[in-house]
Amino acid sequence: MTAPSTTTPSTEEVQTLYDRLFTAYGPQRWWPGDGPFDVIVGAILTQNTNWTNVEKALETLRRTGVWSFAAIHGTQRDELAELIRSSGYFNQKARKLHGFAALLENEFHGELDQLLGLPMDELRARLLGIWGIGEETADDIVLYASGKPSFVIDTYTRRIVDRLGWRVDGDAYGDYQSLFVERLRPDTALFNEYHALLDHHAAEVCRPTPKCDGCCLLEICLTGRNTHHESS
Ligand code: SF4
């Protein structure tokens, strides 16, 4: 059997992927009504866990009055870790929250608007300078809290791109990000919706064992087409 070959997607193909997902699932309304505090804390807590566990931790923070970065800054690390225990990796996440709160307090006088108002590349660099904050979390914050167009890449996005048969020039986060950024207009609403749709699709359909039958991407997906040919 001939090995399936990957191709570099065109601008139209990257747009078509979005259009198909949006037609199938509609608007995802990610973090629509929450303020930047919820979004930033949620973005840090959601790494390596599901959103239900994050919600429990957010509720505990809210209930105990640790509901601002000033309050986080003034809470002992072990106490903070206990409050967010339900989100997993709670010692590391407490350290990250403390790192964010310290940056805000020490360099921006506690003014979140000042930090989030930095130019996109500068903001992203400042976030990446915080202990434990990686590119995905930084882009989540840039996109969903500051409203600037930084495209978020996660394992779900990588999985879909790889299965579609799209060629990526490397395996780094930035290689996958470039594939989208170089082909789309820098539009915050578009990047917001696109990321949410990819995550929804990977969670519900393009799962570790993909449900290709009836998938809205079947006609444009190398893996799906190959699977279909083999079984028909
Ligand atoms: S056709 Fe299959 S492999 Fe391709 S995107 Fe859909 S579920 Fe994933």
Short mmCIF file of C-alpha atoms and ligand atoms in Angstrom, two decimals:
data_model
loop_
_atom_site.label_atom_id
_atom_site.label_comp_id
_atom_site.label_asym_id
_atom_site.label_seq_id
_atom_site.Cartn_x
_atom_site.Cartn_y
_atom_site.Cartn_z
CA MET A 1 0.00 0.00 0.00
CA THR A 2 1.25 3.49 -0.83
CA ALA A 3 1.97 5.60 2.24
CA PRO A 4 -0.43 8.53 2.56
CA SER A 5 1.22 11.80 1.62
CA THR A 6 0.81 15.07 3.43
CA THR A 7 0.27 18.38 1.64
CA THR A 8 0.79 21.99 2.59
CA PRO A 9 -2.69 23.51 2.97
CA SER A 10 -3.66 26.59 1.01
CA THR A 11 -5.29 29.67 2.52
CA GLU A 12 -8.60 28.43 1.15
CA GLU A 13 -8.20 25.02 2.79
CA VAL A 14 -7.49 26.57 6.20
CA GLN A 15 -10.61 28.73 5.78
CA THR A 16 -12.63 25.72 4.57
CA LEU A 17 -11.73 23.78 7.70
CA TYR A 18 -13.15 26.60 9.80
CA ASP A 19 -16.28 26.91 7.64
CA ARG A 20 -17.03 23.20 7.89
CA LEU A 21 -16.61 23.14 11.66
CA PHE A 22 -18.71 26.27 12.13
CA THR A 23 -21.48 24.93 9.91
CA ALA A 24 -21.49 21.66 11.84
CA TYR A 25 -21.30 23.01 15.40
CA GLY A 26 -22.19 26.71 15.37
CA PRO A 27 -20.71 29.32 17.72
CA GLN A 28 -19.01 27.86 20.80
CA ARG A 29 -19.21 30.97 23.01
CA TRP A 30 -16.00 30.35 24.89
CA TRP A 31 -15.44 32.54 27.91
CA PRO A 32 -18.00 35.03 26.61
CA GLY A 33 -19.21 36.79 29.74
CA ASP A 34 -16.32 36.21 32.12
CA GLY A 35 -13.92 38.95 33.07
CA PRO A 36 -10.17 38.72 32.53
CA PHE A 37 -9.53 37.46 36.07
CA ASP A 38 -11.67 34.35 35.54
CA VAL A 39 -10.15 33.78 32.12
CA ILE A 40 -6.54 34.04 33.29
CA VAL A 41 -6.99 31.85 36.36
CA GLY A 42 -9.00 29.38 34.27
CA ALA A 43 -6.31 29.30 31.58
CA ILE A 44 -3.66 28.45 34.19
CA LEU A 45 -5.78 25.87 36.00
CA THR A 46 -7.08 24.08 32.92
CA GLN A 47 -3.74 22.60 31.91
CA ASN A 48 -3.80 18.78 32.16
CA THR A 49 -7.28 18.54 33.59
CA ASN A 50 -10.89 18.87 32.51
CA TRP A 51 -13.00 21.98 32.88
CA THR A 52 -15.25 20.48 35.57
CA ASN A 53 -12.27 20.26 37.92
CA VAL A 54 -11.31 23.83 37.07
CA GLU A 55 -14.82 25.05 37.86
CA LYS A 56 -14.62 23.44 41.30
CA ALA A 57 -11.34 25.23 42.00
CA LEU A 58 -12.70 28.55 40.72
CA GLU A 59 -15.75 28.15 42.94
CA THR A 60 -13.54 27.50 45.98
CA LEU A 61 -11.47 30.61 45.25
CA ARG A 62 -14.63 32.66 44.87
CA ARG A 63 -16.22 31.27 48.04
CA THR A 64 -13.13 31.86 50.16
CA GLY A 65 -12.64 35.42 48.90
CA VAL A 66 -9.41 34.72 47.03
CA TRP A 67 -10.97 36.35 44.02
CA SER A 68 -8.47 38.91 42.81
CA PHE A 69 -4.77 38.84 41.97
CA ALA A 70 -4.10 40.98 45.03
CA ALA A 71 -5.77 38.29 47.16
CA ILE A 72 -3.78 35.55 45.40
CA HIS A 73 -0.59 37.54 45.97
CA GLY A 74 -1.41 37.77 49.68
CA THR A 75 -2.21 34.08 50.13
CA GLN A 76 0.47 31.65 51.26
CA ARG A 77 1.54 29.25 48.52
CA ASP A 78 0.53 26.09 50.39
CA GLU A 79 -2.83 27.59 51.31
CA LEU A 80 -3.44 28.60 47.70
CA ALA A 81 -2.48 25.12 46.52
CA GLU A 82 -5.04 23.62 48.89
CA LEU A 83 -7.78 25.89 47.51
CA ILE A 84 -7.13 24.76 43.93
CA ARG A 85 -6.46 21.10 44.76
CA SER A 86 -9.35 19.87 42.56
CA SER A 87 -7.60 21.13 39.41
CA GLY A 88 -4.65 18.72 39.83
CA TYR A 89 -0.93 19.59 39.77
CA PHE A 90 -2.02 22.10 42.39
CA ASN A 91 1.45 22.92 43.78
CA GLN A 92 2.73 23.84 40.31
CA LYS A 93 -0.43 25.76 39.48
CA ALA A 94 -0.25 27.68 42.76
CA ARG A 95 3.29 28.68 41.86
CA LYS A 96 2.16 29.86 38.42
CA LEU A 97 -0.70 31.90 39.89
CA HIS A 98 1.70 33.43 42.37
CA GLY A 99 4.09 34.23 39.53
CA PHE A 100 1.37 35.98 37.56
CA ALA A 101 0.17 37.90 40.64
CA ALA A 102 3.74 38.94 41.50
CA LEU A 103 4.37 40.27 38.00
CA LEU A 104 1.14 42.24 38.18
CA GLU A 105 1.76 43.65 41.64
CA ASN A 106 5.46 44.39 41.28
CA GLU A 107 5.61 45.77 37.75
CA PHE A 108 2.10 46.98 36.89
CA HIS A 109 0.91 48.30 40.27
CA GLY A 110 -1.75 45.59 40.33
CA GLU A 111 -3.41 47.11 37.24
CA LEU A 112 -4.49 44.25 35.00
CA ASP A 113 -5.52 46.65 32.24
CA GLN A 114 -1.95 47.95 32.06
CA LEU A 115 -0.51 44.47 31.60
CA LEU A 116 -3.18 43.31 29.16
CA GLY A 117 -2.87 46.59 27.26
CA LEU A 118 0.71 45.87 26.21
CA PRO A 119 1.31 45.25 22.49
CA MET A 120 0.61 41.59 21.70
CA ASP A 121 4.18 40.38 21.25
CA GLU A 122 5.36 42.19 24.38
CA LEU A 123 2.47 40.82 26.42
CA ARG A 124 3.14 37.29 25.20
CA ALA A 125 6.84 37.63 26.07
CA ARG A 126 6.03 38.90 29.57
CA LEU A 127 3.66 35.99 30.15
CA LEU A 128 6.23 33.47 28.93
CA GLY A 129 8.66 34.95 31.44
CA ILE A 130 6.47 33.76 34.33
CA TRP A 131 7.56 30.46 35.86
CA GLY A 132 5.63 27.55 34.34
CA ILE A 133 3.62 29.57 31.82
CA GLY A 134 3.99 27.90 28.42
CA GLU A 135 2.98 29.01 24.96
CA GLU A 136 -0.52 27.54 25.07
CA THR A 137 -1.41 29.24 28.36
CA ALA A 138 0.18 32.50 27.22
CA ASP A 139 -1.83 32.46 23.99
CA ASP A 140 -5.02 31.59 25.88
CA ILE A 141 -4.49 34.71 27.99
CA VAL A 142 -3.50 36.92 25.05
CA LEU A 143 -6.51 35.80 23.00
CA TYR A 144 -9.26 35.35 25.57
CA ALA A 145 -8.30 37.85 28.28
CA SER A 146 -6.63 40.66 26.33
CA GLY A 147 -8.60 40.19 23.10
CA LYS A 148 -5.58 40.15 20.79
CA PRO A 149 -5.23 37.73 17.87
CA SER A 150 -2.78 35.05 19.01
CA PHE A 151 -3.74 31.61 17.66
CA VAL A 152 -3.84 28.92 20.35
CA ILE A 153 -2.37 25.49 19.63
CA ASP A 154 -3.09 22.46 21.79
CA THR A 155 -2.91 18.70 21.48
CA TYR A 156 -6.40 18.65 19.94
CA THR A 157 -5.36 21.03 17.18
CA ARG A 158 -2.21 19.04 16.47
CA ARG A 159 -4.21 15.84 16.25
CA ILE A 160 -6.66 17.25 13.71
CA VAL A 161 -3.96 18.88 11.59
CA ASP A 162 -1.94 15.65 11.50
CA ARG A 163 -4.96 13.53 10.61
CA LEU A 164 -6.07 15.91 7.88
CA GLY A 165 -2.71 15.21 6.28
CA TRP A 166 -1.52 18.81 6.44
CA ARG A 167 2.22 19.20 6.25
CA VAL A 168 3.77 21.18 9.10
CA ASP A 169 7.34 22.47 8.87
CA GLY A 170 8.47 20.98 12.17
CA ASP A 171 7.01 19.71 15.40
CA ALA A 172 7.25 22.82 17.57
CA TYR A 173 4.31 24.81 18.88
CA GLY A 174 5.26 27.71 16.64
CA ASP A 175 5.34 25.50 13.54
CA TYR A 176 1.68 24.56 14.02
CA GLN A 177 0.78 28.12 14.93
CA SER A 178 2.41 29.49 11.77
CA LEU A 179 0.30 27.20 9.63
CA PHE A 180 -2.80 29.09 10.76
CA VAL A 181 -1.39 32.56 11.33
CA GLU A 182 0.23 32.76 7.90
CA ARG A 183 -3.06 31.91 6.17
CA LEU A 184 -5.67 33.79 8.20
CA ARG A 185 -6.31 37.47 8.77
CA PRO A 186 -5.36 38.42 12.37
CA ASP A 187 -8.89 38.52 13.73
CA THR A 188 -9.53 37.96 17.44
CA ALA A 189 -13.12 36.75 16.98
CA LEU A 190 -12.05 34.32 14.25
CA PHE A 191 -9.12 32.92 16.28
CA ASN A 192 -11.36 32.61 19.35
CA GLU A 193 -14.02 30.66 17.48
CA TYR A 194 -11.59 28.58 15.42
CA HIS A 195 -9.75 27.28 18.50
CA ALA A 196 -13.00 26.50 20.30
CA LEU A 197 -14.38 24.64 17.27
CA LEU A 198 -11.21 22.55 16.88
CA ASP A 199 -11.36 21.58 20.55
CA HIS A 200 -15.02 20.68 20.32
CA HIS A 201 -14.41 18.55 17.23
CA ALA A 202 -11.46 16.71 18.78
CA ALA A 203 -13.31 16.09 22.03
CA GLU A 204 -16.49 14.81 20.40
CA VAL A 205 -15.56 13.31 17.02
CA CYS A 206 -11.86 13.24 16.18
CA ARG A 207 -11.14 11.44 19.42
CA PRO A 208 -8.09 9.23 20.03
CA THR A 209 -10.13 6.62 18.14
CA PRO A 210 -11.77 8.84 15.53
CA LYS A 211 -15.43 8.57 14.58
CA CYS A 212 -14.92 9.19 10.86
CA ASP A 213 -18.36 8.02 9.75
CA GLY A 214 -20.45 11.14 9.46
CA CYS A 215 -17.56 13.47 10.33
CA CYS A 216 -17.98 16.93 8.83
CA LEU A 217 -14.34 16.84 7.67
CA LEU A 218 -14.39 13.43 6.04
CA GLU A 219 -14.20 14.77 2.47
CA ILE A 220 -11.12 16.87 3.21
CA CYS A 221 -9.36 14.48 5.58
CA LEU A 222 -6.58 12.16 4.46
CA THR A 223 -6.96 9.81 7.43
CA GLY A 224 -10.73 9.69 7.11
CA ARG A 225 -10.61 8.96 3.39
CA ASN A 226 -8.02 6.23 3.82
CA THR A 227 -10.02 4.63 6.63
CA HIS A 228 -13.15 4.75 4.52
CA HIS A 229 -11.48 3.18 1.49
CA GLU A 230 -10.10 0.35 3.58
CA SER A 231 -13.46 -0.46 5.15
CA SER A 232 -15.53 -0.16 1.95
S1 SF4 B 1 -12.50 12.13 9.15
FE1 SF4 B 1 -11.83 11.00 11.00
S2 SF4 B 1 -9.65 11.47 11.26
FE2 SF4 B 1 -10.53 12.99 9.86
S3 SF4 B 1 -11.11 14.73 11.12
FE3 SF4 B 1 -12.93 13.42 10.94
S4 SF4 B 1 -12.85 12.03 12.70
FE4 SF4 B 1 -10.80 12.96 12.49
#
